[in-house]
Every structure is written in C-alpha cells, then in structure tokens.
mmCIF file of C-alpha atoms and ligand atoms in Angstrom:
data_model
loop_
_atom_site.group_PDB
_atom_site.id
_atom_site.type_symbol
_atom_site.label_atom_id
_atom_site.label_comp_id
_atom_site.label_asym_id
_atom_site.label_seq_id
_atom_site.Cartn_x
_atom_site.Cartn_y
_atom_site.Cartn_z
ATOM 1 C CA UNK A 1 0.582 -13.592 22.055
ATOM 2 C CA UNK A 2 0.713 -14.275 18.537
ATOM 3 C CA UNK A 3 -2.818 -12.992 16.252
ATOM 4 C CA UNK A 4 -3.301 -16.660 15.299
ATOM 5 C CA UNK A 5 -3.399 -17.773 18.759
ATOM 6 C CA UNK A 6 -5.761 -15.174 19.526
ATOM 7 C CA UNK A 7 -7.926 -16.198 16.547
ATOM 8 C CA UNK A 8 -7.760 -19.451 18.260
ATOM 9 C CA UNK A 9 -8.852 -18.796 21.275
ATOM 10 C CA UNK A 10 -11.486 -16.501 20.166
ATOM 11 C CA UNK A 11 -13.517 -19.288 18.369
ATOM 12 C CA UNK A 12 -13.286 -21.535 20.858
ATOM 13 C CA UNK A 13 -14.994 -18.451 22.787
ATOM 14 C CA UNK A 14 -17.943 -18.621 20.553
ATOM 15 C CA UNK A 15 -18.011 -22.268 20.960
ATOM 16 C CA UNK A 16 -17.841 -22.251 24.235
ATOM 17 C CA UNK A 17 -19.618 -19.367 25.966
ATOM 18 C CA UNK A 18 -22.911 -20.425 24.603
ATOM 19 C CA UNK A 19 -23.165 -22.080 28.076
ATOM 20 C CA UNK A 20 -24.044 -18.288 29.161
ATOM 21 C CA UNK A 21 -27.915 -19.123 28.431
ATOM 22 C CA UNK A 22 -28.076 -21.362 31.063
ATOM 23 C CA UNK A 23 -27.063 -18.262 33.416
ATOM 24 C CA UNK A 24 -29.177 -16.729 36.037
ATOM 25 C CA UNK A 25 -31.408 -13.773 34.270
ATOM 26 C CA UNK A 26 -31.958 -12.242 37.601
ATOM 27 C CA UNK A 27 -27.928 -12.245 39.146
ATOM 28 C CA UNK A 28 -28.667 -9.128 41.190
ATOM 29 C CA UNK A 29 -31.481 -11.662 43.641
ATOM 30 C CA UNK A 30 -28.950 -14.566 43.376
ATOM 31 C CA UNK A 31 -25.872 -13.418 44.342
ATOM 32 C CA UNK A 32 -25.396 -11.387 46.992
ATOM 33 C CA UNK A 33 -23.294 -7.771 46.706
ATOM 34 C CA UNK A 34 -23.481 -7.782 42.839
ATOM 35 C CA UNK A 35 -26.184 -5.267 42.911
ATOM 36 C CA UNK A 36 -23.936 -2.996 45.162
ATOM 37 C CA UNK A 37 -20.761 -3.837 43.360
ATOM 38 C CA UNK A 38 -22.590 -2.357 40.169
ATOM 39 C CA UNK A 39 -24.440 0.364 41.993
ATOM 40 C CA UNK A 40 -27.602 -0.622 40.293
ATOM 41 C CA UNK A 41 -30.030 1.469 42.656
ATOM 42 C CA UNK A 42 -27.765 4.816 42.029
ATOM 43 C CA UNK A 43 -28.351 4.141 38.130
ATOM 44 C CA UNK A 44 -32.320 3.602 38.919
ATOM 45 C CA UNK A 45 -32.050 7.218 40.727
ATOM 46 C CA UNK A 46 -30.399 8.761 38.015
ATOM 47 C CA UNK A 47 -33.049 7.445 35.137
ATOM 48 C CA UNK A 48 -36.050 9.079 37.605
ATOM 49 C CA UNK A 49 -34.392 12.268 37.283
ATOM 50 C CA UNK A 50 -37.503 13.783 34.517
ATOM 51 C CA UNK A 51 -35.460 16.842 34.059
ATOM 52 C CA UNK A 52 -32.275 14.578 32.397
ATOM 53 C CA UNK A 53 -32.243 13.171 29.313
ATOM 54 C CA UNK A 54 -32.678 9.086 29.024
ATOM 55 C CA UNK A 55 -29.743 7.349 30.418
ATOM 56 C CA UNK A 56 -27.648 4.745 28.222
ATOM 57 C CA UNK A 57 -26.206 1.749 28.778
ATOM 58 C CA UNK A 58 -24.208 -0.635 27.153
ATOM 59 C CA UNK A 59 -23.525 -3.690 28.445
ATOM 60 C CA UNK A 60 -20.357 -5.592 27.349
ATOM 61 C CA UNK A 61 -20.400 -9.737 27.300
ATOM 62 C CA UNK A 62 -24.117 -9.725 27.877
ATOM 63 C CA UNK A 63 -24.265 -13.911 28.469
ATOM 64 C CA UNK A 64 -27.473 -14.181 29.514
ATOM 65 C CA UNK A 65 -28.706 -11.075 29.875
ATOM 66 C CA UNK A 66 -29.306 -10.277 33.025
ATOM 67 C CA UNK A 67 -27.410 -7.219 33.577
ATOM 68 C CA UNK A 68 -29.346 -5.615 30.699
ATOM 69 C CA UNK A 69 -32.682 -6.566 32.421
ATOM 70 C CA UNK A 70 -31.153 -4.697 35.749
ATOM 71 C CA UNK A 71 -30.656 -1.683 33.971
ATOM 72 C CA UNK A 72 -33.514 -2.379 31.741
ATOM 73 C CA UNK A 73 -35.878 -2.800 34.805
ATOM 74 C CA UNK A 74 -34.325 1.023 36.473
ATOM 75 C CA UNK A 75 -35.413 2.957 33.220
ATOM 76 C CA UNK A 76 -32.338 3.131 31.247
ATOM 77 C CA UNK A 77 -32.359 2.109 27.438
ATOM 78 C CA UNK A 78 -29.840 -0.543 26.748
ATOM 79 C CA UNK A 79 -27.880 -2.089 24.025
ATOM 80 C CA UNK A 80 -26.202 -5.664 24.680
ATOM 81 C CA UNK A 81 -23.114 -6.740 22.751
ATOM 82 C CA UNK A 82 -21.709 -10.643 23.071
ATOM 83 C CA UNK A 83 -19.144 -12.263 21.012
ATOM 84 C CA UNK A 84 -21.558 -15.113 20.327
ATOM 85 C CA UNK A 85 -24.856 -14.434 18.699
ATOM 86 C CA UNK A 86 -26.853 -17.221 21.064
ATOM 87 C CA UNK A 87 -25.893 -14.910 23.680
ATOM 88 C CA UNK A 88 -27.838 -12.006 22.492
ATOM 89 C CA UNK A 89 -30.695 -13.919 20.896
ATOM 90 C CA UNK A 90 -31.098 -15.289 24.625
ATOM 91 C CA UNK A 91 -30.940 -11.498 26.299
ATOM 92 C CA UNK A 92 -33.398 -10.954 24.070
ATOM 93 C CA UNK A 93 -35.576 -13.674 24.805
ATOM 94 C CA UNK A 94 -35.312 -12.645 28.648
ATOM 95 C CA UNK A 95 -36.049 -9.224 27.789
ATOM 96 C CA UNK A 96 -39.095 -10.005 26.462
ATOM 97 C CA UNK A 97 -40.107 -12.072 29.480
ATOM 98 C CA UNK A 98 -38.345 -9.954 32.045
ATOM 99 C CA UNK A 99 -38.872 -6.774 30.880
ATOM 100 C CA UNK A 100 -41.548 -6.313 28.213
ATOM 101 C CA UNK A 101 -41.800 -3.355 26.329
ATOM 102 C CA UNK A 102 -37.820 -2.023 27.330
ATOM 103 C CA UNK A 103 -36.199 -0.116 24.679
ATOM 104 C CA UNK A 104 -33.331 -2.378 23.883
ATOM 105 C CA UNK A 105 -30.821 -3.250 21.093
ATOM 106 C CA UNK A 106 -29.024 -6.215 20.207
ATOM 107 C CA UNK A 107 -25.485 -6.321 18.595
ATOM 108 C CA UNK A 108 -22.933 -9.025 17.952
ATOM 109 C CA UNK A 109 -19.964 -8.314 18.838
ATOM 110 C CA UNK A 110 -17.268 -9.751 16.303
ATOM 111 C CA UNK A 111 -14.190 -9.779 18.437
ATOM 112 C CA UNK A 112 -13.580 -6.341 19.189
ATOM 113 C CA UNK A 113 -15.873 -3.586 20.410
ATOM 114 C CA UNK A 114 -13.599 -1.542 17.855
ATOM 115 C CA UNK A 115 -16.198 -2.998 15.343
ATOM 116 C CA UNK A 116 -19.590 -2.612 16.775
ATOM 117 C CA UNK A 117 -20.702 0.791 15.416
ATOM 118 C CA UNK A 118 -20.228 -1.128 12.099
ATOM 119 C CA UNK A 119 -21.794 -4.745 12.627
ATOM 120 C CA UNK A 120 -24.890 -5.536 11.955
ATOM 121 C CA UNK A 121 -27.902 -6.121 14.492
ATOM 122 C CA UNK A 122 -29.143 -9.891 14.486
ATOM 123 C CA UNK A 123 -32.553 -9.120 15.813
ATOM 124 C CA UNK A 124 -34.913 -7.004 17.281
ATOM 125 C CA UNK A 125 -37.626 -6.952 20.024
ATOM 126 C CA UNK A 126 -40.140 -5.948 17.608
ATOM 127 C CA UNK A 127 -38.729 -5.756 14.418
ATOM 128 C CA UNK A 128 -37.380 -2.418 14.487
ATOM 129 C CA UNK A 129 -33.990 -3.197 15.072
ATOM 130 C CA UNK A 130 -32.309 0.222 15.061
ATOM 131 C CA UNK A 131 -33.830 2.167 17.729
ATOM 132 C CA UNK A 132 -31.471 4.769 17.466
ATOM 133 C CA UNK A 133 -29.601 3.719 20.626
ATOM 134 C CA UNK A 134 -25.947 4.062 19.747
ATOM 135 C CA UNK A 135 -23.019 5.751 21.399
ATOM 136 C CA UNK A 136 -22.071 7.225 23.379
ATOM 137 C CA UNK A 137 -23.189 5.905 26.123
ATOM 138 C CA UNK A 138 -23.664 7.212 30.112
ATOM 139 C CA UNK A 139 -22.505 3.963 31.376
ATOM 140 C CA UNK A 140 -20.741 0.583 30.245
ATOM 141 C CA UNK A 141 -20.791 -2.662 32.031
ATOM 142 C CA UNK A 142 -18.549 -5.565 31.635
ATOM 143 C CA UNK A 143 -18.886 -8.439 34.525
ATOM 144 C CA UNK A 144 -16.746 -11.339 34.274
ATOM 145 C CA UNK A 145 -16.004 -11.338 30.911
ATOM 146 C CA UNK A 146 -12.615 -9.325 30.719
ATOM 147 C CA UNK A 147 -10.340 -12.018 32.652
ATOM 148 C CA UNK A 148 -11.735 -14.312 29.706
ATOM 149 C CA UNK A 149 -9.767 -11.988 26.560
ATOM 150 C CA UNK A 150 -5.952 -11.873 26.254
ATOM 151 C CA UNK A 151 -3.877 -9.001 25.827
ATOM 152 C CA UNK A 152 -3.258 -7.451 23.423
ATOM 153 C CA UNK A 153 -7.165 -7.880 22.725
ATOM 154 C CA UNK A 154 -8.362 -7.300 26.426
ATOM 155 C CA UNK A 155 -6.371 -3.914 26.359
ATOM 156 C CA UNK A 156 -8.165 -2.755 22.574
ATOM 157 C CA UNK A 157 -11.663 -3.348 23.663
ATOM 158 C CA UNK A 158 -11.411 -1.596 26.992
ATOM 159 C CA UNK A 159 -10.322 1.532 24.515
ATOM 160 C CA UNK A 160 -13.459 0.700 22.261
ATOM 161 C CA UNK A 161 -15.349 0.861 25.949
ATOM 162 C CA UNK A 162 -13.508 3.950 26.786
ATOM 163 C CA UNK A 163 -14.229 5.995 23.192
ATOM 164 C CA UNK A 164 -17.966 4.726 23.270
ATOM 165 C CA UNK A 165 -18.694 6.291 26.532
ATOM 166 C CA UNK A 166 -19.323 9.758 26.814
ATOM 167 C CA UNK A 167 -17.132 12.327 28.482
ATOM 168 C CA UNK A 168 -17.821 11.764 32.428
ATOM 169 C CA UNK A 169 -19.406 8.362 31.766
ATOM 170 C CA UNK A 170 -18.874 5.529 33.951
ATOM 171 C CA UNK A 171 -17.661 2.056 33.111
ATOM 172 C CA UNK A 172 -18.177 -1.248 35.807
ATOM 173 C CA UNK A 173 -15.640 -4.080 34.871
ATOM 174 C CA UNK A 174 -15.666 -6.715 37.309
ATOM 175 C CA UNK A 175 -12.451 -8.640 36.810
ATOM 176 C CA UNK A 176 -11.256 -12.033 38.906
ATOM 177 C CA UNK A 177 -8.813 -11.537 41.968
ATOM 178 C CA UNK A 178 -5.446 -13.569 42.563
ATOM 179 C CA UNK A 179 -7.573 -14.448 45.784
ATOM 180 C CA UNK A 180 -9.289 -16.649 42.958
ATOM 181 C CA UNK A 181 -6.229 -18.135 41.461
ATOM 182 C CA UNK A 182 -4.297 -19.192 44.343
ATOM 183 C CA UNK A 183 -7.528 -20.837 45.862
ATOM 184 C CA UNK A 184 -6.930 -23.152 42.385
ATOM 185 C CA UNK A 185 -3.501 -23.450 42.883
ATOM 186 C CA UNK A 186 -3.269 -27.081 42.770
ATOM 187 C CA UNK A 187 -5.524 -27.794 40.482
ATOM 188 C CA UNK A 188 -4.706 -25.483 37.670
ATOM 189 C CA UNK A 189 -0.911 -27.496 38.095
ATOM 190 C CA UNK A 190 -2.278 -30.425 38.298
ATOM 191 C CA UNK A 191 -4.573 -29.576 34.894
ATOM 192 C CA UNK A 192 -1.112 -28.281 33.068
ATOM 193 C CA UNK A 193 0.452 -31.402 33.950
ATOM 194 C CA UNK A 194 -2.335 -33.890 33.027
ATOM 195 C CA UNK A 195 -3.352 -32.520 29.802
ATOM 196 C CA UNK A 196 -1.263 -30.075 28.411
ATOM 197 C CA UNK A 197 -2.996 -27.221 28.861
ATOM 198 C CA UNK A 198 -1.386 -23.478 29.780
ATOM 199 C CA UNK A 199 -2.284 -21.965 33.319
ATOM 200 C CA UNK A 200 -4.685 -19.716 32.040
ATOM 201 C CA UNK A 201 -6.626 -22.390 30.439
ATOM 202 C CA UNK A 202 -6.607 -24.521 34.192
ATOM 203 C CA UNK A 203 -7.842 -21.597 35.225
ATOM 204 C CA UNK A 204 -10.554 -21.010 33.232
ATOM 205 C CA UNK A 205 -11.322 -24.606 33.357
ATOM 206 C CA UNK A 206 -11.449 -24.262 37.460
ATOM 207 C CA UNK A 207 -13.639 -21.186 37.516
ATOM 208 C CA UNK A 208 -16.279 -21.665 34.265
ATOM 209 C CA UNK A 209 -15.871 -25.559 33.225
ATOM 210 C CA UNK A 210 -14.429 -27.379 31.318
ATOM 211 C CA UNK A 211 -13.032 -26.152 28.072
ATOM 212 C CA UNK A 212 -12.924 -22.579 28.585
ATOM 213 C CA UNK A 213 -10.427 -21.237 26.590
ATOM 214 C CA UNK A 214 -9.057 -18.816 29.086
ATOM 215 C CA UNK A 215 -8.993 -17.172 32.865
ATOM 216 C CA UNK A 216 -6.756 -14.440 34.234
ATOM 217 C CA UNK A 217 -6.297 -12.884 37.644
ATOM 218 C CA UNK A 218 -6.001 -9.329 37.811
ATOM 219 C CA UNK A 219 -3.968 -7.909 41.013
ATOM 220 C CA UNK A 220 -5.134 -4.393 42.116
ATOM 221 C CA UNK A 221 -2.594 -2.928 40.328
ATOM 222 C CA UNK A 222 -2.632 -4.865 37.250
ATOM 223 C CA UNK A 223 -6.198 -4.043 36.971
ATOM 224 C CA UNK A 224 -5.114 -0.027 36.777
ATOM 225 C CA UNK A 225 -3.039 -0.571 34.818
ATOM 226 C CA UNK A 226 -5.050 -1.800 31.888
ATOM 227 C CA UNK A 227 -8.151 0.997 32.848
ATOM 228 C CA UNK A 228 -5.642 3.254 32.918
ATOM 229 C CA UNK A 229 -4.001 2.663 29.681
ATOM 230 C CA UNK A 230 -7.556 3.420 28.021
ATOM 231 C CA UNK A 231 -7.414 6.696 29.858
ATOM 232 C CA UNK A 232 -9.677 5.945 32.523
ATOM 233 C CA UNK A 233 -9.360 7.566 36.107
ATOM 234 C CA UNK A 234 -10.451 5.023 38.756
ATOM 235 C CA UNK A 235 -12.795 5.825 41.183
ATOM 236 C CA UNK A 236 -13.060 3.020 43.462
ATOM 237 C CA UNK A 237 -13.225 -0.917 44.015
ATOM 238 C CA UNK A 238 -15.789 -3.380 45.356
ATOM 239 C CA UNK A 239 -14.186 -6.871 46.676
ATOM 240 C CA UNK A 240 -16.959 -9.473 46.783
ATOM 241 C CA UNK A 241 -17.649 -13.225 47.354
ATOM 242 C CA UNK A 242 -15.000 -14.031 49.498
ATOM 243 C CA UNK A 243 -12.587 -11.664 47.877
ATOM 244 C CA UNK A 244 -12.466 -13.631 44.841
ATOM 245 C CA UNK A 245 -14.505 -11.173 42.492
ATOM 246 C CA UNK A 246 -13.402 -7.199 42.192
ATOM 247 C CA UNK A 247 -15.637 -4.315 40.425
ATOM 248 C CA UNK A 248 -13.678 -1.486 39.545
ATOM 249 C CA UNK A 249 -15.889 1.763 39.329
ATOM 250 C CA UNK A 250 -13.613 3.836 36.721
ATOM 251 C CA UNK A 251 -14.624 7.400 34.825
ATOM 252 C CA UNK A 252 -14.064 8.398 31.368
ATOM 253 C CA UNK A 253 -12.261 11.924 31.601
ATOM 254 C CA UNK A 254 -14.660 14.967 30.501
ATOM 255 C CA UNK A 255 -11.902 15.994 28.433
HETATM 256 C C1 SAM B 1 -18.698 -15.506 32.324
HETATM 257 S S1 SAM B 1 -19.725 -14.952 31.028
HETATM 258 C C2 SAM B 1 -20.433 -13.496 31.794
HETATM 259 C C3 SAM B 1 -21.776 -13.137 31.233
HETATM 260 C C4 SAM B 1 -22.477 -11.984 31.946
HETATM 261 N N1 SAM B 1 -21.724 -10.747 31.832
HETATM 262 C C5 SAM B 1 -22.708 -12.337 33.384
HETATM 263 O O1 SAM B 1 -22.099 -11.743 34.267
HETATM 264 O O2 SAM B 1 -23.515 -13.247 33.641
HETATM 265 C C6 SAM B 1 -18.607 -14.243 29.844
HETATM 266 C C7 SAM B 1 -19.319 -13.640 28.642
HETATM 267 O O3 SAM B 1 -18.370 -12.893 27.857
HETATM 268 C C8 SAM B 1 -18.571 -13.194 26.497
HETATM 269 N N2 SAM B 1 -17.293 -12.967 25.806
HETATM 270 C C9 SAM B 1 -16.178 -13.715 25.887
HETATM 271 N N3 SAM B 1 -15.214 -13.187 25.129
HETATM 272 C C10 SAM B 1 -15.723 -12.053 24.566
HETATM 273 C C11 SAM B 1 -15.221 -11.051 23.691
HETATM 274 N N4 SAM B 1 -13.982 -11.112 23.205
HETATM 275 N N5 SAM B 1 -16.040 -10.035 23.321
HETATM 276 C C12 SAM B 1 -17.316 -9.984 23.796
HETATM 277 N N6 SAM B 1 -17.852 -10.890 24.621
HETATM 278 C C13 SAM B 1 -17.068 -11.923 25.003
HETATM 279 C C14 SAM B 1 -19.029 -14.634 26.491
HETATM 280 O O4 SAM B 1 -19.687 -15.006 25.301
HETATM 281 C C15 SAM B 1 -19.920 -14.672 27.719
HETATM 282 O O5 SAM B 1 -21.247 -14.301 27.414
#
C-alpha cells in the first residue's frame, strides 16, 4: 500500500473513531470472556504483590477507556495512547469518574507508536501531566484496534509495542477472526459492488459502521506471523464471542 493511501486512511481514522466515546467504560461487565481473554484478575494479583515494584501498563487504541480503568481499578499505573485526541480526553474523563485518584497518563498517539516517547501529552488528571510513567512497560494492551491499521503500518507499531515493553513483558492484542469475515461474506460483496468500496472497507463498515476506513481478518497463522516479526514468542490464544474475536497472549523475549 502506497504512504499516501495510508495517510488517507489514517485521517479518516481520526475522523472516524471518535465514535469510541460512545463505548462501554466498563467492557469487562458487558461482554462476557473479555476479562478472561485479557487475564485481568492475574494482572490484579500481580499489582498486590508489596514486595514488586508498581506494575505498568500501556494501553494501545484506548477508545473509550475502559481497558485503562480495568487495569487502573487492579493497581497498576497506566498510560493510554489513541490516534485521536477525543479518545484520550474521554479516558480521561472516565478515569476521573471511574477511578478517581489512579495514577494515569494521557498521550496522543500521531500515527505510529514509533513516535510516542516524543509527542506531547494533551492533558492531565490534575495538571501534572508527566507523572513519570514512561517505558518500558510490564504489559501492553491493544483490543480491536490492530485489524483497523494496514500493513506496512500495523507491522511498525507492533515493533514500537514490542521495544516499549520490557524484557519478559507481556502484550494482549485481540485481533478479528476469518470466523468474522465470512459471517459478512455477502455483504462486504454486496458493499464493493454498490459503492465502490475495497473489501476491507465492507468489512469495516459490517463490523464498526458505516465509514470505517478499514477491517482485516487475521487467520491463526497470519496473526504469528505479524507478532512474530516484532520478535514476540506467543504464548497462547483466547477465541471468544462466537469465535469471531481472538486474544493472542504473546511475550517480549528477556533477551
Ligand atoms: C474499535 S476501537 C477499540 C477501542 C478500545 N480498545 C476498545 O476495545 O473499546 C479502535 C480504536 O483504535 C484507535 N485507532 C485506530 N487506528 C489507530 C492507530 N493507527 N493508532 C492508534 N490508535 C488507533 C481508534 O481511535 C479507536 O479508539
């Protein structure tokens, strides 16, 4: 894909996505297996442990924010990074409701994670934007929001992911199934047809609405491929709602 098509379909992201605020801010009660998929209670157990130091997180394509407040609410210290600044503004606004007090930073992403140590913060819970939280980071999050980012991109921020973890950190990237896709079949050729759109635009139009720029399936394989590329070693996989959604649990190498 060429870099201006990227471009394109990057701003439309920005444009687009800002339907995120209208997400859930408590997913984990809502939908059923995502607190398993992202092994939220292990995390909590971990962040009791008085003996360790704090545990980080950093949660990739934040939307609305309710991922943050999960880890948030289990004692780790998070920061939240969304290509579109509404996004974070509106984690933050749910952190304050959801879970006052939490050490938490907020970062816009610009359109790769390559660029994040370098952006600058658009807000603050209290003010005091820089907390100190930066990388790296004990665990990375990143739920639906890869199967939304071409390649070449997709493959350059799961690297960013990869080098802002630390050694032995874990990363959670739930990705969409071909499960998914076929279930659209016919409508994602009947979108192509009627308006002139590619397939992974139909799909993203099937699966998030109506104008969203872009929706790919990731076979098993396919998926370790791209983790793999970064240098991750995959641990395992969660297959959820109806086999449509898939969490891969992967590990940064400790050297
Ligand atoms: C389907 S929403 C998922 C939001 C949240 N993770 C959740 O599970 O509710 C996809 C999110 O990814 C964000 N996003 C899309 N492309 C991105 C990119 N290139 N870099 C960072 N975030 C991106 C969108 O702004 C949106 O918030």
């Amino acid at each position: 894909m060429s870099i201006e098509m990227m471009e394109r379909i990057t701003a439309r992201a920005r444009k687009f996505w800002k339907i995120a605020a209208g997400f859930p801010p408590n997913k984990e009660e809502v939908y059923a297996d995502h607190a398993t998929a992202q092994d939220f209670a292990l995390w909590g157990e971990r962040a009791r442990d008085d003996n360790a130091p704090p545990l980080t997180a950093l949660e990739y394509g934040c939307g609305g924010g309710s991922d943050t407040i999960s880890y948030l609410t289990r004692g780790l210290r998070v920061v939240a990074v969304d290509i579109n600044p509404s996004n974070v503004a509106t984690t933050a606004t749910r952190v304050r409701d959801h879970a006052r007090g939490l050490e938490f930073v907020e970062r816009h992403a610009v359109w790769l994670l390559e660029y994040s140590d370098k952006i600058q913060p658009v807000g603050g819970l209290t003010g005091e934007v820089d907390t100190g939280l930066r990388p790296p980071f004990d665990v990375a999050s990143s739920h639906g929001v890869l199967h939304h980012i071409p390649q070449p991109l997709v493959g350059k921020v799961v690297a960013e992911i990869y080098r802002v973890l630390r050694p032995g950190g874990w990363f959670y990237a739930m990705l969409y199934t071909p499960e998914l896709r076929n279930n659209h079949a016919d409508a994602i050729e009947t979108l192509t047809k009627r308006h002139g759109i590619t397939a992974e635009e139909a799909f993203g139009w099937c699966t998030d609405g109506e104008g969203c720029p872009w929706a790919e399936a990731y076979s098993h394989r396919e998926a370790e491929l791209l983790f793999e590329e970064a240098g991750f070693e995959m641990r395992s996989s969660f297959e959820y709602s109806d086999g449509f959604f898939c969490t891969y649990r992967m590990k940064k190498r400790k050297r």
